[in-house]
Short mmCIF file of C-alpha atoms and ligand atoms in Angstrom, two decimals:
data_model
loop_
_atom_site.label_atom_id
_atom_site.label_comp_id
_atom_site.label_asym_id
_atom_site.label_seq_id
_atom_site.Cartn_x
_atom_site.Cartn_y
_atom_site.Cartn_z
CA MET N 266 41.15 30.23 -42.91
CA GLN N 267 44.38 29.73 -44.57
CA ARG N 268 45.04 26.28 -45.47
CA LEU N 269 48.25 24.26 -46.23
CA ILE N 270 49.93 25.56 -49.19
CA TYR N 271 51.51 23.02 -51.42
CA GLY N 272 55.15 23.42 -52.72
CA SER N 273 54.15 24.54 -56.23
CA TRP N 274 51.19 24.82 -58.19
CA VAL N 275 51.89 22.64 -61.45
CA PHE N 276 51.11 19.26 -60.40
CA LEU N 277 49.96 17.48 -63.79
CA MET N 278 50.47 13.89 -63.18
CA THR N 279 49.71 10.74 -64.69
CA VAL N 280 50.60 8.16 -61.82
CA SER N 281 48.24 6.15 -59.87
CA LEU N 282 49.03 4.71 -56.40
CA SER N 283 49.27 1.18 -57.07
CA GLY N 284 49.45 -1.16 -60.16
CA ALA N 285 46.57 -0.95 -62.46
CA GLN N 286 44.05 -3.39 -61.35
CA ALA N 287 40.90 -3.78 -63.61
CA HIS N 288 38.31 -4.43 -60.69
CA ARG N 289 39.55 -1.36 -58.58
CA PHE N 290 37.79 1.74 -58.86
CA THR N 291 39.89 4.93 -59.66
CA VAL N 292 39.12 8.35 -58.09
CA GLY N 293 40.64 11.55 -59.32
CA ILE N 294 41.92 14.22 -56.90
CA GLY N 295 42.21 17.75 -57.65
CA GLY N 296 41.44 21.18 -56.08
CA ILE N 297 41.79 24.88 -56.42
CA SER N 298 41.51 26.53 -53.20
CA HIS N 299 41.19 30.20 -52.42
CA GLU N 300 39.65 32.40 -49.78
CA SER N 301 38.98 35.79 -51.56
CA ASN N 302 38.44 38.81 -49.67
CA SER N 303 36.08 41.19 -51.78
CA PHE N 304 37.26 44.03 -49.62
CA ASN N 305 40.88 43.74 -50.56
CA PRO N 306 41.64 45.62 -53.72
CA ASN N 307 44.86 43.45 -54.55
CA LYS N 308 43.67 40.97 -57.13
CA THR N 309 44.81 37.39 -56.88
CA THR N 310 46.84 36.14 -59.94
CA LEU N 311 48.60 33.33 -61.30
CA ALA N 312 51.81 34.70 -59.76
CA ASP N 313 50.16 34.22 -56.28
CA PHE N 314 49.47 30.67 -56.87
CA GLY N 315 52.94 30.21 -58.27
CA ALA N 316 54.68 32.13 -55.44
CA ALA N 317 57.59 30.08 -53.86
CA ARG N 318 56.39 28.53 -50.83
CA GLY N 319 59.31 26.69 -49.29
CA VAL N 320 59.11 22.91 -50.23
CA VAL N 321 58.89 21.98 -53.83
CA PRO N 322 58.04 18.62 -54.74
CA SER N 323 60.98 16.82 -57.02
CA SER N 324 58.64 14.21 -58.46
CA PRO N 325 55.18 12.89 -58.41
CA ALA N 326 56.03 10.27 -55.89
CA ASP N 327 57.67 12.96 -53.78
CA LEU N 328 54.52 15.00 -53.94
CA LEU N 329 52.47 12.02 -52.83
CA GLU N 330 54.94 11.98 -49.82
CA LEU N 331 54.46 15.70 -48.94
CA TRP N 332 50.76 15.29 -49.10
CA ARG N 333 50.81 12.10 -46.81
CA LYS N 334 53.18 13.94 -44.07
CA SER N 335 50.64 16.68 -43.83
CA ASN N 336 47.26 16.71 -42.26
CA THR N 337 45.05 18.22 -44.85
CA GLU N 338 41.78 16.99 -46.65
CA VAL N 339 43.94 15.67 -49.30
CA THR N 340 46.04 13.50 -46.92
CA GLY N 341 42.61 12.39 -45.70
CA TYR N 342 41.61 11.28 -49.28
CA LEU N 343 44.77 9.31 -49.57
CA ASP N 344 44.08 7.61 -46.08
CA GLY N 345 40.57 6.75 -47.54
CA ALA N 346 41.88 5.27 -50.47
CA ALA N 347 44.17 3.06 -48.71
CA LYS N 348 41.41 1.95 -46.30
CA GLU N 349 38.64 1.60 -48.89
CA GLY N 350 40.80 0.28 -51.48
CA PHE N 351 40.47 2.54 -54.52
CA GLU N 352 43.19 3.86 -56.54
CA VAL N 353 43.94 7.59 -56.80
CA PHE N 354 44.76 9.47 -59.80
CA ALA N 355 46.53 12.65 -58.53
CA GLY N 356 45.54 15.63 -60.62
CA PHE N 357 46.14 19.23 -60.26
CA VAL N 358 45.98 20.88 -56.87
CA ALA N 359 46.74 24.61 -56.25
CA SER N 360 46.28 27.04 -53.58
CA ALA N 361 47.29 30.47 -52.74
CA THR N 362 47.49 32.68 -49.62
CA PRO N 363 43.95 34.59 -49.11
CA LYS N 364 43.59 37.92 -51.06
CA GLY N 365 41.48 40.00 -53.10
CA PRO N 366 39.22 38.33 -55.84
CA LEU N 367 40.85 36.14 -58.64
CA THR N 368 41.05 37.69 -62.13
CA LYS N 369 39.13 35.92 -64.63
CA GLU N 370 42.11 35.04 -66.67
CA THR N 371 43.64 33.35 -63.46
CA PHE N 372 40.60 31.33 -62.63
CA ASP N 373 40.13 30.14 -66.48
CA THR N 374 43.50 29.13 -66.67
CA LEU N 375 43.57 27.33 -63.26
CA THR N 376 40.27 25.53 -63.94
CA ALA N 377 41.25 24.46 -67.39
CA ARG N 378 44.43 22.84 -65.91
CA LEU N 379 42.62 21.09 -63.39
CA ILE N 380 40.18 19.65 -66.02
CA ALA N 381 43.19 18.76 -68.35
CA SER N 382 45.04 16.82 -65.75
CA LEU N 383 41.98 14.77 -64.68
CA LYS N 384 41.13 14.19 -68.34
CA SER N 385 44.55 12.68 -68.75
CA ALA N 386 43.71 9.93 -66.36
CA PRO N 387 43.18 6.62 -68.38
CA LYS N 388 39.97 6.20 -66.57
CA LEU N 389 38.08 7.82 -63.72
CA ASP N 390 35.19 6.54 -61.48
CA GLY N 391 34.79 9.47 -59.34
CA ILE N 392 36.32 12.89 -58.40
CA LEU N 393 37.33 14.13 -55.01
CA LEU N 394 37.59 18.07 -55.12
CA ALA N 395 39.40 20.10 -52.61
CA LEU N 396 37.88 23.51 -52.82
CA HIS N 397 37.84 26.27 -50.36
CA GLY N 398 34.13 27.36 -50.65
CA ALA N 399 34.83 31.16 -50.52
CA MET N 400 36.40 31.71 -54.03
CA VAL N 401 35.47 35.17 -55.71
CA VAL N 402 36.29 35.55 -59.07
CA ASP N 403 35.83 38.64 -61.37
CA GLY N 404 32.67 37.67 -62.96
CA TYR N 405 31.87 34.50 -61.04
CA PRO N 406 31.00 35.67 -57.27
CA GLN N 407 30.59 32.17 -56.39
CA GLY N 408 33.90 30.71 -57.86
CA ASP N 409 33.60 27.16 -56.36
CA GLU N 410 30.37 26.70 -58.00
CA GLU N 411 31.65 27.62 -61.39
CA ILE N 412 34.66 25.29 -60.75
CA VAL N 413 32.30 22.26 -60.32
CA ARG N 414 30.14 23.45 -63.22
CA ARG N 415 32.88 23.27 -65.61
CA VAL N 416 33.88 19.73 -64.04
CA ARG N 417 30.26 18.36 -64.57
CA GLN N 418 30.38 19.86 -68.02
CA ALA N 419 33.71 18.06 -68.68
CA PHE N 420 32.85 14.68 -66.94
CA GLY N 421 29.22 14.25 -67.24
CA PRO N 422 26.13 14.25 -64.90
CA THR N 423 26.59 10.95 -63.61
CA ILE N 424 30.16 10.48 -62.31
CA PRO N 425 30.34 10.94 -58.52
CA VAL N 426 31.88 14.48 -57.76
CA ILE N 427 32.56 14.80 -53.98
CA VAL N 428 33.65 18.27 -52.74
CA THR N 429 35.36 19.11 -49.39
CA HIS N 430 34.97 22.79 -48.17
CA ASP N 431 36.70 24.89 -45.53
CA PHE N 432 34.65 25.77 -42.53
CA HIS N 433 34.83 29.36 -44.00
CA GLY N 434 33.12 28.52 -47.39
CA ASN N 435 29.85 30.52 -48.51
CA PRO N 436 28.42 27.51 -50.56
CA SER N 437 25.48 28.07 -53.07
CA PRO N 438 22.39 25.83 -53.53
CA GLU N 439 23.54 25.25 -57.22
CA LEU N 440 27.01 23.87 -55.81
CA ILE N 441 25.05 21.55 -53.90
CA GLY N 442 22.88 20.57 -56.92
CA LEU N 443 25.85 20.22 -59.10
CA SER N 444 27.97 17.81 -56.50
CA THR N 445 27.21 14.42 -55.32
CA ALA N 446 28.21 15.43 -51.87
CA LEU N 447 29.67 18.32 -49.97
CA VAL N 448 31.76 17.74 -46.83
CA SER N 449 33.22 20.77 -44.89
CA TYR N 450 35.49 20.85 -41.94
CA GLN N 451 33.48 20.95 -38.71
CA GLN N 452 36.23 22.71 -36.55
CA ASN N 453 37.60 26.12 -36.33
CA PRO N 454 40.51 26.47 -35.83
CA HIS N 455 40.67 23.85 -38.70
CA LEU N 456 42.09 20.77 -36.73
CA ASP N 457 39.84 18.32 -38.29
CA THR N 458 41.06 18.67 -42.14
CA ARG N 459 42.12 15.30 -42.46
CA GLN N 460 39.15 13.45 -40.79
CA ARG N 461 36.88 15.38 -43.32
CA GLY N 462 38.96 14.19 -46.07
CA ARG N 463 38.69 10.58 -44.98
CA ARG N 464 35.02 11.08 -44.56
CA ALA N 465 34.52 12.28 -48.17
CA ALA N 466 36.80 9.41 -49.45
CA SER N 467 34.58 6.97 -47.59
CA ILE N 468 31.26 8.32 -49.02
CA MET N 469 33.03 8.15 -52.68
CA ALA N 470 34.01 4.48 -52.01
CA ARG N 471 30.38 3.45 -50.78
CA THR N 472 28.86 5.38 -53.62
CA LEU N 473 31.06 3.68 -56.14
CA ARG N 474 30.19 0.12 -54.52
CA GLY N 475 26.46 1.04 -54.94
CA GLU N 476 25.94 0.77 -51.07
CA VAL N 477 24.65 4.51 -50.67
CA ARG N 478 22.95 6.94 -52.73
CA PRO N 479 23.83 10.40 -51.33
CA VAL N 480 21.30 13.03 -51.50
CA GLN N 481 22.10 16.42 -49.77
CA VAL N 482 20.27 19.59 -48.58
CA ILE N 483 21.50 23.05 -47.79
CA VAL N 484 20.12 25.46 -45.21
CA LYS N 485 21.31 28.84 -44.80
CA PRO N 486 19.99 31.25 -41.72
CA PRO N 487 19.58 34.58 -42.89
CA MET N 488 22.59 35.99 -40.69
CA VAL N 489 26.11 36.80 -40.46
CA TYR N 490 27.41 34.61 -37.63
CA ASN N 491 30.51 36.97 -36.90
CA ILE N 492 33.99 35.51 -37.17
CA ILE N 493 34.82 36.51 -33.57
CA PHE N 494 32.20 33.93 -32.72
CA GLN N 495 33.30 31.04 -34.99
CA ASN N 496 35.32 29.43 -32.51
CA THR N 497 33.76 25.84 -32.58
CA TYR N 498 35.43 24.99 -29.41
CA ALA N 499 33.54 27.68 -27.17
CA GLU N 500 30.12 28.90 -26.82
CA PRO N 501 28.02 29.75 -28.76
CA LEU N 502 29.02 27.59 -31.58
CA LEU N 503 30.15 24.56 -29.52
CA PRO N 504 26.82 22.92 -29.21
CA VAL N 505 26.02 23.17 -32.73
CA THR N 506 29.19 21.56 -33.81
CA ARG N 507 28.80 18.98 -31.10
CA SER N 508 25.24 18.31 -32.32
CA SER N 509 26.62 17.86 -36.04
CA MET N 510 29.10 15.59 -34.84
CA GLU N 511 26.54 13.31 -32.79
CA LEU N 512 24.26 13.26 -35.74
CA GLU N 513 27.06 11.68 -37.89
CA ARG N 514 27.75 9.31 -35.04
CA ILE N 515 24.35 8.06 -34.00
CA SER N 516 22.49 8.23 -37.43
CA PRO N 517 23.58 5.58 -40.09
CA LYS N 518 21.67 7.28 -42.73
CA VAL N 519 23.46 10.66 -42.09
CA LEU N 520 26.61 10.42 -44.28
CA ALA N 521 27.97 13.81 -43.40
CA ALA N 522 26.62 16.87 -41.35
CA SER N 523 28.54 20.22 -41.98
CA VAL N 524 27.83 23.31 -40.25
CA MET N 525 29.82 26.25 -41.98
CA GLY N 526 30.54 29.41 -40.20
CA GLY N 527 30.84 31.31 -43.63
CA TYR N 528 33.03 34.24 -44.72
CA GLN N 529 31.99 37.58 -44.03
CA TYR N 530 34.45 39.28 -46.44
CA GLY N 531 32.93 37.69 -49.33
CA ASP N 532 30.51 40.18 -50.93
CA VAL N 533 28.73 37.30 -52.75
CA PRO N 534 24.74 36.11 -53.14
CA TYR N 535 25.37 33.24 -50.54
CA MET N 536 27.58 34.94 -47.98
CA GLY N 537 27.03 33.58 -44.43
CA PRO N 538 26.74 30.36 -42.37
CA SER N 539 25.24 26.98 -43.97
CA VAL N 540 24.28 23.93 -42.76
CA ILE N 541 24.65 20.88 -45.45
CA ILE N 542 23.32 17.26 -44.57
CA VAL N 543 24.14 14.53 -46.78
CA THR N 544 22.13 11.25 -46.24
CA ASP N 545 21.74 7.99 -47.93
CA ASN N 546 18.84 8.72 -50.06
CA ASP N 547 16.61 10.38 -47.40
CA ARG N 548 15.89 13.85 -48.50
CA GLU N 549 13.21 14.43 -46.01
CA LEU N 550 15.92 13.31 -43.00
CA ALA N 551 18.28 15.68 -44.57
CA GLU N 552 15.99 18.55 -44.46
CA ARG N 553 14.94 18.17 -41.26
CA GLU N 554 18.30 18.03 -39.68
CA ALA N 555 19.61 20.87 -41.60
CA LYS N 556 16.62 23.04 -40.54
CA ARG N 557 17.22 21.91 -36.83
CA LEU N 558 20.86 22.93 -36.88
CA ALA N 559 20.43 26.17 -38.75
CA GLN N 560 17.83 27.02 -36.01
CA MET N 561 20.45 26.43 -33.48
CA LEU N 562 22.73 28.95 -35.40
CA TRP N 563 20.08 31.51 -35.73
CA ASP N 564 19.09 30.96 -31.95
CA ALA N 565 22.45 32.33 -30.82
CA ARG N 566 21.98 35.75 -31.90
CA ASP N 567 21.81 37.15 -28.38
CA LYS N 568 25.25 35.87 -27.80
CA ILE N 569 26.84 37.35 -30.83
CA VAL N 570 27.51 40.79 -29.59
CA LEU N 571 30.71 42.64 -30.66
CA ASN N 572 32.54 44.23 -27.77
CA LEU N 573 36.36 44.31 -28.42
CA PRO N 574 38.93 46.67 -27.41
CA ASP N 575 40.47 48.97 -30.15
CA PRO N 576 44.19 48.99 -30.39
CA ALA N 577 44.96 51.49 -27.91
CA VAL N 578 42.76 49.88 -25.23
CA ALA N 579 44.04 46.55 -25.87
CA VAL N 580 47.86 47.59 -25.72
CA ARG N 581 46.97 49.15 -22.43
CA GLN N 582 45.08 45.94 -21.30
CA ALA N 583 48.29 43.80 -22.18
CA MET N 584 50.61 46.10 -20.37
CA ALA N 585 48.70 45.97 -17.28
CA ALA N 586 48.10 42.24 -17.15
CA THR N 587 49.55 40.23 -14.16
CA ARG N 588 50.20 36.99 -16.22
CA PHE N 589 52.28 36.94 -19.44
CA PRO N 590 52.47 36.58 -22.18
CA VAL N 591 49.33 38.32 -23.53
CA ALA N 592 48.51 37.49 -27.10
CA LEU N 593 46.87 40.44 -28.91
CA PHE N 594 45.16 39.06 -32.23
CA ASP N 595 45.15 41.84 -34.90
CA THR N 596 41.66 40.85 -36.62
CA GLY N 597 41.73 43.70 -38.82
CA ASP N 598 44.87 42.33 -40.57
CA ASN N 599 43.91 38.63 -40.67
CA VAL N 600 46.28 37.18 -42.96
CA GLY N 601 44.45 34.17 -43.14
CA GLY N 602 41.44 36.19 -44.12
CA GLY N 603 43.19 38.00 -47.05
CA THR N 604 44.89 40.86 -45.91
CA ALA N 605 48.27 42.35 -46.59
CA GLY N 606 49.97 41.46 -43.39
CA ASP N 607 51.65 44.80 -42.97
CA SER N 608 49.00 46.42 -40.76
CA THR N 609 50.52 49.21 -38.13
CA PHE N 610 47.71 50.09 -35.98
CA ILE N 611 49.02 47.84 -33.18
CA LEU N 612 52.70 48.67 -33.78
CA GLU N 613 51.99 52.18 -33.55
CA GLU N 614 50.30 51.85 -29.98
CA LEU N 615 53.20 49.55 -28.59
CA LEU N 616 55.62 52.25 -29.76
CA LYS N 617 53.47 55.07 -28.42
CA GLN N 618 52.76 53.47 -25.22
CA LYS N 619 56.40 52.32 -24.66
CA ALA N 620 55.50 48.68 -24.19
CA ILE N 621 58.14 46.38 -23.72
CA GLY N 622 58.82 42.58 -24.19
CA TRP N 623 56.70 42.44 -27.44
CA VAL N 624 56.95 40.32 -30.74
CA MET N 625 55.08 41.35 -33.82
CA THR N 626 55.39 40.03 -37.37
CA ILE N 627 55.04 42.37 -40.63
CA ALA N 628 55.07 41.20 -44.25
CA GLU N 629 57.71 43.93 -45.86
CA PRO N 630 59.95 42.60 -48.35
CA ALA N 631 61.55 46.15 -48.70
CA ALA N 632 62.40 46.46 -44.91
CA VAL N 633 63.87 42.81 -45.00
CA LYS N 634 66.10 43.93 -47.93
CA ALA N 635 67.26 46.83 -45.70
CA ALA N 636 67.96 44.75 -42.86
CA VAL N 637 70.00 42.26 -44.90
CA LYS N 638 71.89 45.20 -46.28
CA ALA N 639 72.74 46.22 -42.52
CA GLY N 640 73.77 42.73 -41.53
CA ILE N 641 73.47 41.35 -38.09
CA ASP N 642 74.14 43.85 -35.29
CA GLY N 643 73.84 46.67 -37.88
CA ALA N 644 71.61 49.66 -37.45
CA PHE N 645 68.03 49.75 -38.77
CA ASP N 646 65.95 52.88 -39.08
CA MET N 647 63.03 53.35 -41.64
CA PRO N 648 59.57 53.39 -41.99
CA VAL N 649 57.90 50.23 -41.74
CA GLY N 650 54.40 48.39 -42.83
CA GLY N 651 51.20 50.25 -44.18
CA LYS N 652 52.84 50.30 -47.63
CA THR N 653 50.61 47.92 -49.75
CA ASP N 654 47.38 49.83 -49.52
CA SER N 655 45.62 52.59 -47.60
CA LEU N 656 43.66 50.11 -45.55
CA HIS N 657 46.42 48.96 -43.12
CA GLY N 658 47.73 52.08 -41.47
CA LYS N 659 50.58 54.37 -42.06
CA PRO N 660 54.36 53.34 -42.24
CA VAL N 661 55.84 53.50 -38.64
CA ARG N 662 59.48 54.75 -38.24
CA VAL N 663 61.07 51.86 -36.42
CA ARG N 664 64.50 52.28 -35.07
CA GLY N 665 66.77 49.39 -33.62
CA MET N 666 69.45 46.97 -34.70
CA VAL N 667 69.31 43.67 -36.82
CA LYS N 668 69.27 40.77 -34.31
CA SER N 669 69.02 37.78 -36.68
CA LEU N 670 68.54 36.88 -40.31
CA HIS N 671 66.72 33.62 -41.56
CA ASN N 672 65.59 31.90 -44.56
CA GLY N 673 62.17 31.65 -43.04
CA GLN N 674 61.59 28.04 -43.43
CA TYR N 675 59.95 26.07 -40.66
CA ILE N 676 57.88 22.82 -39.88
CA GLU N 677 54.91 22.32 -37.81
CA THR N 678 54.58 18.79 -36.75
CA GLU N 679 51.56 19.04 -34.42
CA ILE N 680 47.96 19.48 -35.83
CA ARG N 681 47.29 23.06 -36.30
CA HIS N 682 44.87 25.31 -38.15
CA GLY N 683 44.47 23.91 -41.73
CA GLY N 684 46.61 20.81 -41.16
CA GLY N 685 49.89 22.27 -42.80
CA ARG N 686 53.37 20.97 -42.16
CA TYR N 687 55.73 23.00 -44.49
CA PHE N 688 55.79 26.72 -44.22
CA THR N 689 57.99 29.59 -45.47
CA LEU N 690 58.32 33.38 -44.60
CA GLY N 691 60.81 33.98 -47.35
CA LEU N 692 63.92 35.82 -46.22
CA THR N 693 63.25 37.11 -42.73
CA ALA N 694 64.90 39.61 -40.32
CA VAL N 695 64.22 40.04 -36.73
CA ILE N 696 64.94 43.76 -35.54
CA GLU N 697 65.57 44.57 -31.84
CA VAL N 698 63.57 47.50 -31.56
CA GLU N 699 64.56 50.56 -29.51
CA GLY N 700 63.32 50.49 -25.89
CA SER N 701 64.27 46.97 -25.36
CA THR N 702 65.82 46.14 -21.94
CA ARG N 703 68.15 43.49 -20.82
CA ASP N 704 65.61 41.15 -20.19
CA ASP N 705 62.56 42.43 -22.37
CA LYS N 706 63.31 42.68 -25.82
CA ASN N 707 61.07 44.24 -28.40
CA LEU N 708 61.15 42.18 -31.60
CA LEU N 709 59.82 43.22 -34.75
CA VAL N 710 59.79 40.21 -37.33
CA LEU N 711 60.10 41.18 -41.04
CA THR N 712 59.15 38.64 -43.51
CA THR N 713 59.19 38.63 -47.45
CA HIS N 714 55.96 36.48 -47.67
CA ARG N 715 52.63 37.11 -45.92
CA SER N 716 51.81 34.10 -43.67
CA SER N 717 49.04 33.33 -41.30
CA PRO N 718 50.40 32.77 -37.70
CA ASN N 719 48.73 29.24 -37.61
CA SER N 720 52.11 27.81 -36.12
CA ILE N 721 53.99 29.03 -33.14
CA HIS N 722 57.04 27.97 -34.77
CA GLN N 723 56.69 30.94 -37.11
CA ILE N 724 58.47 32.81 -34.39
CA VAL N 725 60.13 29.94 -32.43
CA SER N 726 62.08 29.00 -35.51
CA LEU N 727 63.51 32.51 -35.64
CA GLY N 728 65.11 32.04 -31.88
CA ILE N 729 62.12 33.75 -30.10
CA TYR N 730 61.01 32.45 -26.95
CA PRO N 731 57.30 33.05 -26.65
CA GLU N 732 57.16 32.24 -22.80
CA ARG N 733 59.69 35.06 -22.30
CA GLN N 734 57.68 37.71 -24.12
CA LYS N 735 55.25 39.86 -22.37
CA ILE N 736 53.04 40.59 -25.53
CA LEU N 737 52.72 38.39 -28.62
CA VAL N 738 50.87 39.84 -31.59
CA ALA N 739 49.40 37.58 -34.01
CA LYS N 740 47.67 38.81 -37.18
CA GLY N 741 44.46 36.64 -37.35
CA ALA N 742 40.98 36.23 -35.48
CA ILE N 743 40.27 32.45 -34.59
CA ALA N 744 42.88 30.44 -36.52
CA PRO N 745 45.87 31.42 -34.46
CA ARG N 746 44.33 29.98 -31.36
CA ALA N 747 45.53 26.57 -31.62
CA ALA N 748 49.00 27.70 -31.90
CA TYR N 749 48.70 30.43 -29.22
CA GLU N 750 46.53 28.95 -26.61
CA PRO N 751 49.14 26.68 -25.49
CA ALA N 752 51.62 29.37 -25.53
CA ALA N 753 49.84 32.48 -24.04
CA ALA N 754 48.57 33.34 -20.58
CA GLN N 755 45.58 35.49 -22.26
CA ILE N 756 44.21 36.25 -25.73
CA ILE N 757 42.83 39.58 -26.38
CA PRO N 758 40.98 39.87 -29.91
CA VAL N 759 41.68 43.62 -31.11
CA ASP N 760 39.06 45.42 -32.95
CA SER N 761 41.59 46.85 -35.48
CA PRO N 762 40.79 48.56 -38.71
CA GLY N 763 41.44 46.71 -42.06
CA PRO N 764 40.10 44.34 -44.79
CA THR N 765 39.08 41.88 -42.17
CA ALA N 766 37.85 44.37 -39.47
CA VAL N 767 35.18 42.09 -37.40
CA ASN N 768 32.44 44.69 -37.71
CA PRO N 769 30.60 44.09 -40.89
CA ALA N 770 29.14 47.42 -40.63
CA ARG N 771 32.40 48.80 -41.70
CA PHE N 772 31.89 47.61 -45.17
CA THR N 773 29.41 48.26 -48.04
CA PHE N 774 27.84 44.95 -49.27
CA ARG N 775 26.34 44.90 -52.70
CA ASN N 776 25.89 41.31 -53.80
CA VAL N 777 24.44 39.50 -50.82
CA ARG N 778 21.13 37.89 -51.69
CA LYS N 779 19.30 40.06 -49.04
CA LYS N 780 19.99 41.78 -45.75
CA LEU N 781 21.43 39.60 -43.40
CA TRP N 782 21.05 39.95 -39.44
CA GLY N 783 24.34 40.98 -38.11
CA MET N 784 25.34 43.09 -41.14
CA ASP N 785 24.99 46.42 -39.21
ZN1 ZN A 816 38.87 28.37 -42.92
#
């Protein structure tokens, strides 16, 4: 869910990648990316987009260098530009960690900046837009659609506007009508972000050269494809993903085949999975293939059956395991799905059941400050977590000592969920919690910023050896798999409460277009 967060949110630039050559096309790059959880009461504001996130580019050239070193769709746009020989105009790109819906003022400000940045280009032949697809705004439930509408109003009906979406987007038919083509990630965990950016750039180049005329069709099966079953590397989704990839490979007229899982925490008209097929001027083919893949999603209903252990049972299962470490995925506090990152339901059970050798991360700036004050080896004793709202459990008293303090910056050099490279947790403390033994340490990681556990370096960078721990708690559902499958002997998704609880029956939907299968 969560994607690479660039260093800062103000990127107004007037550089192009190479010297102006009149015969070359120029494509503007821009994007505002947010996955908004309708059930999180904490609104997303400009401050969330502006929060310090580690690496801040020092110049436009430095920014392009940061983009190039990552593995996101924007990196893919740049790959495509180099391969296809078009120039890039780098406009405004902004992103924030998933949270509640954006305020209207935040949205208006960001969208105006995006448009102003692209308007400052000497000329533009096309626009590549990196949007998440699950943005919710006060007044605009389908936020991404509104962005494309405003871009269209500003640049006219004929300029090619090619949009990329996260796999978790909830696109509307209106967005399909407003954009020239939509290309989403095909994989979850999202390991193909860069390839999808390349594909979007390639469609752009071919469209500009007059080689293809994209037409696109969206089909939405009337269901919730539950997040727990949205692993595209496993049944029941794997055959659908394979089929979409095969379609792009074997059919020259299919420019892009995107099967999107949807985002079930968006209470918006077009919540749910989507299939979008883009063809070269063949609507009938697009319609036929979109319907076929949508039918494959629909036909998996009998395999989408929720049966996960609650925190008490999951901790018991982990303690009784024979192979370690066991990773417990805290699905109710899925930071990449827009939660507070300070849920205590699993922590409470770890302490109650006297588990040993565990590591868990909680976003708690106040507790970090207390740890810094105590200093390394200093005593730590305070209630931790459950402080942001009433949805993430109660604060839990934690006693122990401060083991280490960190600035929280780390790098992921492998391709992991979302393709990000630079991350920061902010000031971070590792607490060795009471009950630790000489060999098995109970480690509570307290961070200043919320951060989805997309990279194992989130804990490795703190001097924690995952292979020496018995229980690793990661606050996520599917995204952390790419990082934790190589590190853990077993993964247990836990049915924990919170704004990303896996069972849609826990939530009241008011804005979805109709009652969908899987909602209750
Ligand atoms: Zn996603």
